[in-house]
Amino acid sequence: MNDFLGYVTRSTGIVATLLMLASLAWGLLFSARETGTRLRPAWWLDLHKGLGGLAMVFTGIHLVTAFADTDLGISLATVFVPGAAGYESTAFTWGVLAFYGLAIVVFSSWPKLLFRTRRTWRAVHLLSVPATVLACVHAYQLGSDAGTPAFRVVLVLAVAAVMYPLAFRVINVVAKTRQAPTRS
Amino acid sequence: MIPMDTELRPNASIDPLMQERLARLAERRTGGAGSSSSSSGSRHTTAPSAQRPASRKRHAAQGSRTAAVMMSVGVAAGLTGYFQRADAAAAADAAAASSATASVATASTAATTATATQVLATSTASSGSSGATDTAVQTATDAANTDAAIASAATVSATGLADGTYTGATDTNKWGPVQVQITVSGGVITDVTALQTPSDDGKSVRINNQAVPILVSETLAAQSADIDSVSGATYTTDSYKVSLQSAIDLAKATAQQAAA
């Protein structure tokens, strides 16, 4: 049984990380208005939310199976308290922080917006970027499959795929910041 | 992430550009520019669900969402199956390697016993100059060097263990090989070193980094292979015990030969 839980932990961890990256890419493209004309913005937004929620679900399964796998010896404190792990403490901490970041981002937007002002919501929503980065570092440092070439290729490709919308979004923000004084 | 119905709520904090965009989105959703309510501010009020068109989807990307769910579940299930198959294949290989190692270890143990016998015979004879003795010593020494069991010194104590350093047989489990070396001094196991532990993946390394020190301290306390399993490292514990027992057997065999 432990073996099966270990396999599920590994697979859901990988899928959750990829979903976080995909959701981040979708969100950045949407917020940068780089969604093209073929598909409605509502489609991008809806899929972005769907991917984020799905990442949360898979992260939840990842945590539950990791805790249930007694071979791993992961305690509740390890799962929820940064730095509580008896071994590989740093790598576990990145994972815990990524989990909290993802949870805050998802649950501050669903089922309804937690913050009255859009600016506050947006600031909190920016947590998704460091959360995704931490999830990738956690996967790389702690993943049982991190040493395999296939895992590294997939991770590098997925991160590279997020770089374009991230760069586009940053340029977009910088351009808007420069334009702001002239608009007012 | 913004809820789908955000554009239908009056919200003073949304800037005019955004309101204009939201109005266009709402217009598109309700079926086009010809809609009678398209030019009024009433678009920003929440419409009763009963007045919504029956064909309106709850999610704009319903199909894509479903596809994402199915793909995610499929990939996770596929990866789980792949890991399971890969580990089963590795376990089969390990089992085959383990049985081969066990055969070598048995032969090695016999050879070491022969070494001890011959060395003792040689020393007893003091001037053992016969060619047969020389040949036997040489053969046994070669055999001992081929694998793990190198017994040094022969100080026998009441504990039944001869002083020296003894390397146990390699026991291979589904995660990899485990081999233990013990040092006996004054008839007491004073040091245990894990020469080999499974290290093919990060999980094994992490587990063994925790488990091996516990196993070593248990061995030093128990002075035998009768030790408790470490929770979460069952395979490593079992292999460790097998290798440890073979090393202890070597120490005992050497002691018995010396006593004889």
PDB file of N, CA, C and O in Angstrom, chain A residues 152-176:
ATOM      1  N   ARG A 152      13.795  16.468 -15.880  1.00  0.00           N
ATOM      2  CA  ARG A 152      14.483  17.750 -16.052  1.00  0.00           C
ATOM      3  C   ARG A 152      14.063  18.434 -17.348  1.00  0.00           C
ATOM      4  O   ARG A 152      13.861  19.647 -17.375  1.00  0.00           O
ATOM      5  N   VAL A 153      13.916  17.643 -18.400  1.00  0.00           N
ATOM      6  CA  VAL A 153      13.507  18.225 -19.685  1.00  0.00           C
ATOM      7  C   VAL A 153      12.108  18.838 -19.564  1.00  0.00           C
ATOM      8  O   VAL A 153      11.875  19.973 -19.985  1.00  0.00           O
ATOM      9  N   VAL A 154      11.190  18.089 -18.946  1.00  0.00           N
ATOM     10  CA  VAL A 154       9.814  18.588 -18.803  1.00  0.00           C
ATOM     11  C   VAL A 154       9.799  19.847 -17.944  1.00  0.00           C
ATOM     12  O   VAL A 154       9.124  20.838 -18.276  1.00  0.00           O
ATOM     13  N   LEU A 155      10.553  19.842 -16.854  1.00  0.00           N
ATOM     14  CA  LEU A 155      10.559  21.002 -15.965  1.00  0.00           C
ATOM     15  C   LEU A 155      11.136  22.232 -16.663  1.00  0.00           C
ATOM     16  O   LEU A 155      10.573  23.329 -16.586  1.00  0.00           O
ATOM     17  N   VAL A 156      12.240  22.028 -17.369  1.00  0.00           N
ATOM     18  CA  VAL A 156      12.867  23.155 -18.071  1.00  0.00           C
ATOM     19  C   VAL A 156      11.927  23.694 -19.146  1.00  0.00           C
ATOM     20  O   VAL A 156      11.758  24.916 -19.290  1.00  0.00           O
ATOM     21  N   LEU A 157      11.280  22.799 -19.895  1.00  0.00           N
ATOM     22  CA  LEU A 157      10.354  23.245 -20.945  1.00  0.00           C
ATOM     23  C   LEU A 157       9.176  24.003 -20.352  1.00  0.00           C
ATOM     24  O   LEU A 157       8.739  25.036 -20.875  1.00  0.00           O
ATOM     25  N   ALA A 158       8.642  23.473 -19.251  1.00  0.00           N
ATOM     26  CA  ALA A 158       7.482  24.118 -18.625  1.00  0.00           C
ATOM     27  C   ALA A 158       7.851  25.497 -18.090  1.00  0.00           C
ATOM     28  O   ALA A 158       7.098  26.466 -18.261  1.00  0.00           O
ATOM     29  N   VAL A 159       9.014  25.589 -17.451  1.00  0.00           N
ATOM     30  CA  VAL A 159       9.444  26.897 -16.922  1.00  0.00           C
ATOM     31  C   VAL A 159       9.704  27.859 -18.082  1.00  0.00           C
ATOM     32  O   VAL A 159       9.319  29.035 -18.019  1.00  0.00           O
ATOM     33  N   ALA A 160      10.318  27.348 -19.131  1.00  0.00           N
ATOM     34  CA  ALA A 160      10.585  28.204 -20.292  1.00  0.00           C
ATOM     35  C   ALA A 160       9.286  28.702 -20.909  1.00  0.00           C
ATOM     36  O   ALA A 160       9.200  29.848 -21.364  1.00  0.00           O
ATOM     37  N   ALA A 161       8.259  27.865 -20.889  1.00  0.00           N
ATOM     38  CA  ALA A 161       6.973  28.262 -21.466  1.00  0.00           C
ATOM     39  C   ALA A 161       6.325  29.384 -20.672  1.00  0.00           C
ATOM     40  O   ALA A 161       5.522  30.156 -21.207  1.00  0.00           O
ATOM     41  N   VAL A 162       6.665  29.493 -19.405  1.00  0.00           N
ATOM     42  CA  VAL A 162       6.095  30.559 -18.572  1.00  0.00           C
ATOM     43  C   VAL A 162       6.896  31.853 -18.722  1.00  0.00           C
ATOM     44  O   VAL A 162       6.398  32.937 -18.439  1.00  0.00           O
ATOM     45  N   MET A 163       8.117  31.727 -19.183  1.00  0.00           N
ATOM     46  CA  MET A 163       8.974  32.904 -19.276  1.00  0.00           C
ATOM     47  C   MET A 163       8.413  33.956 -20.239  1.00  0.00           C
ATOM     48  O   MET A 163       8.484  35.153 -19.980  1.00  0.00           O
ATOM     49  N   TYR A 164       7.835  33.489 -21.350  1.00  0.00           N
ATOM     50  CA  TYR A 164       7.310  34.453 -22.323  1.00  0.00           C
ATOM     51  C   TYR A 164       6.185  35.303 -21.736  1.00  0.00           C
ATOM     52  O   TYR A 164       6.266  36.531 -21.737  1.00  0.00           O
ATOM     53  N   PRO A 165       5.127  34.687 -21.210  1.00  0.00           N
ATOM     54  CA  PRO A 165       4.079  35.528 -20.633  1.00  0.00           C
ATOM     55  C   PRO A 165       4.555  36.347 -19.446  1.00  0.00           C
ATOM     56  O   PRO A 165       4.086  37.476 -19.247  1.00  0.00           O
ATOM     57  N   LEU A 166       5.511  35.807 -18.681  1.00  0.00           N
ATOM     58  CA  LEU A 166       6.019  36.562 -17.529  1.00  0.00           C
ATOM     59  C   LEU A 166       6.761  37.809 -18.003  1.00  0.00           C
ATOM     60  O   LEU A 166       6.524  38.917 -17.501  1.00  0.00           O
ATOM     61  N   ALA A 167       7.621  37.602 -19.001  1.00  0.00           N
ATOM     62  CA  ALA A 167       8.359  38.739 -19.542  1.00  0.00           C
ATOM     63  C   ALA A 167       7.398  39.748 -20.167  1.00  0.00           C
ATOM     64  O   ALA A 167       7.540  40.963 -19.977  1.00  0.00           O
ATOM     65  N   PHE A 168       6.418  39.243 -20.878  1.00  0.00           N
ATOM     66  CA  PHE A 168       5.445  40.123 -21.520  1.00  0.00           C
ATOM     67  C   PHE A 168       4.688  40.952 -20.492  1.00  0.00           C
ATOM     68  O   PHE A 168       4.444  42.138 -20.661  1.00  0.00           O
ATOM     69  N   ARG A 169       4.317  40.283 -19.402  1.00  0.00           N
ATOM     70  CA  ARG A 169       3.560  40.955 -18.354  1.00  0.00           C
ATOM     71  C   ARG A 169       4.402  42.036 -17.676  1.00  0.00           C
ATOM     72  O   ARG A 169       3.920  43.133 -17.397  1.00  0.00           O
ATOM     73  N   VAL A 170       5.663  41.705 -17.419  1.00  0.00           N
ATOM     74  CA  VAL A 170       6.550  42.675 -16.767  1.00  0.00           C
ATOM     75  C   VAL A 170       6.719  43.894 -17.665  1.00  0.00           C
ATOM     76  O   VAL A 170       6.631  45.041 -17.207  1.00  0.00           O
ATOM     77  N   ILE A 171       6.930  43.642 -18.956  1.00  0.00           N
ATOM     78  CA  ILE A 171       7.079  44.763 -19.903  1.00  0.00           C
ATOM     79  C   ILE A 171       5.793  45.583 -19.916  1.00  0.00           C
ATOM     80  O   ILE A 171       5.816  46.823 -19.936  1.00  0.00           O
ATOM     81  N   ASN A 172       4.679  44.886 -19.890  1.00  0.00           N
ATOM     82  CA  ASN A 172       3.373  45.547 -19.884  1.00  0.00           C
ATOM     83  C   ASN A 172       3.223  46.465 -18.677  1.00  0.00           C
ATOM     84  O   ASN A 172       2.766  47.608 -18.782  1.00  0.00           O
ATOM     85  N   VAL A 173       3.613  45.971 -17.520  1.00  0.00           N
ATOM     86  CA  VAL A 173       3.489  46.748 -16.287  1.00  0.00           C
ATOM     87  C   VAL A 173       4.412  47.956 -16.326  1.00  0.00           C
ATOM     88  O   VAL A 173       4.009  49.071 -15.964  1.00  0.00           O
ATOM     89  N   VAL A 174       5.630  47.732 -16.805  1.00  0.00           N
ATOM     90  CA  VAL A 174       6.589  48.835 -16.881  1.00  0.00           C
ATOM     91  C   VAL A 174       6.065  49.913 -17.818  1.00  0.00           C
ATOM     92  O   VAL A 174       6.119  51.108 -17.512  1.00  0.00           O
ATOM     93  N   ALA A 175       5.529  49.485 -18.946  1.00  0.00           N
ATOM     94  CA  ALA A 175       4.999  50.454 -19.916  1.00  0.00           C
ATOM     95  C   ALA A 175       3.836  51.234 -19.321  1.00  0.00           C
ATOM     96  O   ALA A 175       3.741  52.458 -19.490  1.00  0.00           O
ATOM     97  N   LYS A 176       2.978  50.555 -18.592  1.00  0.00           N
ATOM     98  CA  LYS A 176       1.827  51.230 -17.980  1.00  0.00           C
ATOM     99  C   LYS A 176       2.278  52.217 -16.914  1.00  0.00           C
ATOM    100  O   LYS A 176       1.714  53.298 -16.778  1.00  0.00           O
TER     101      LYS A 176
END
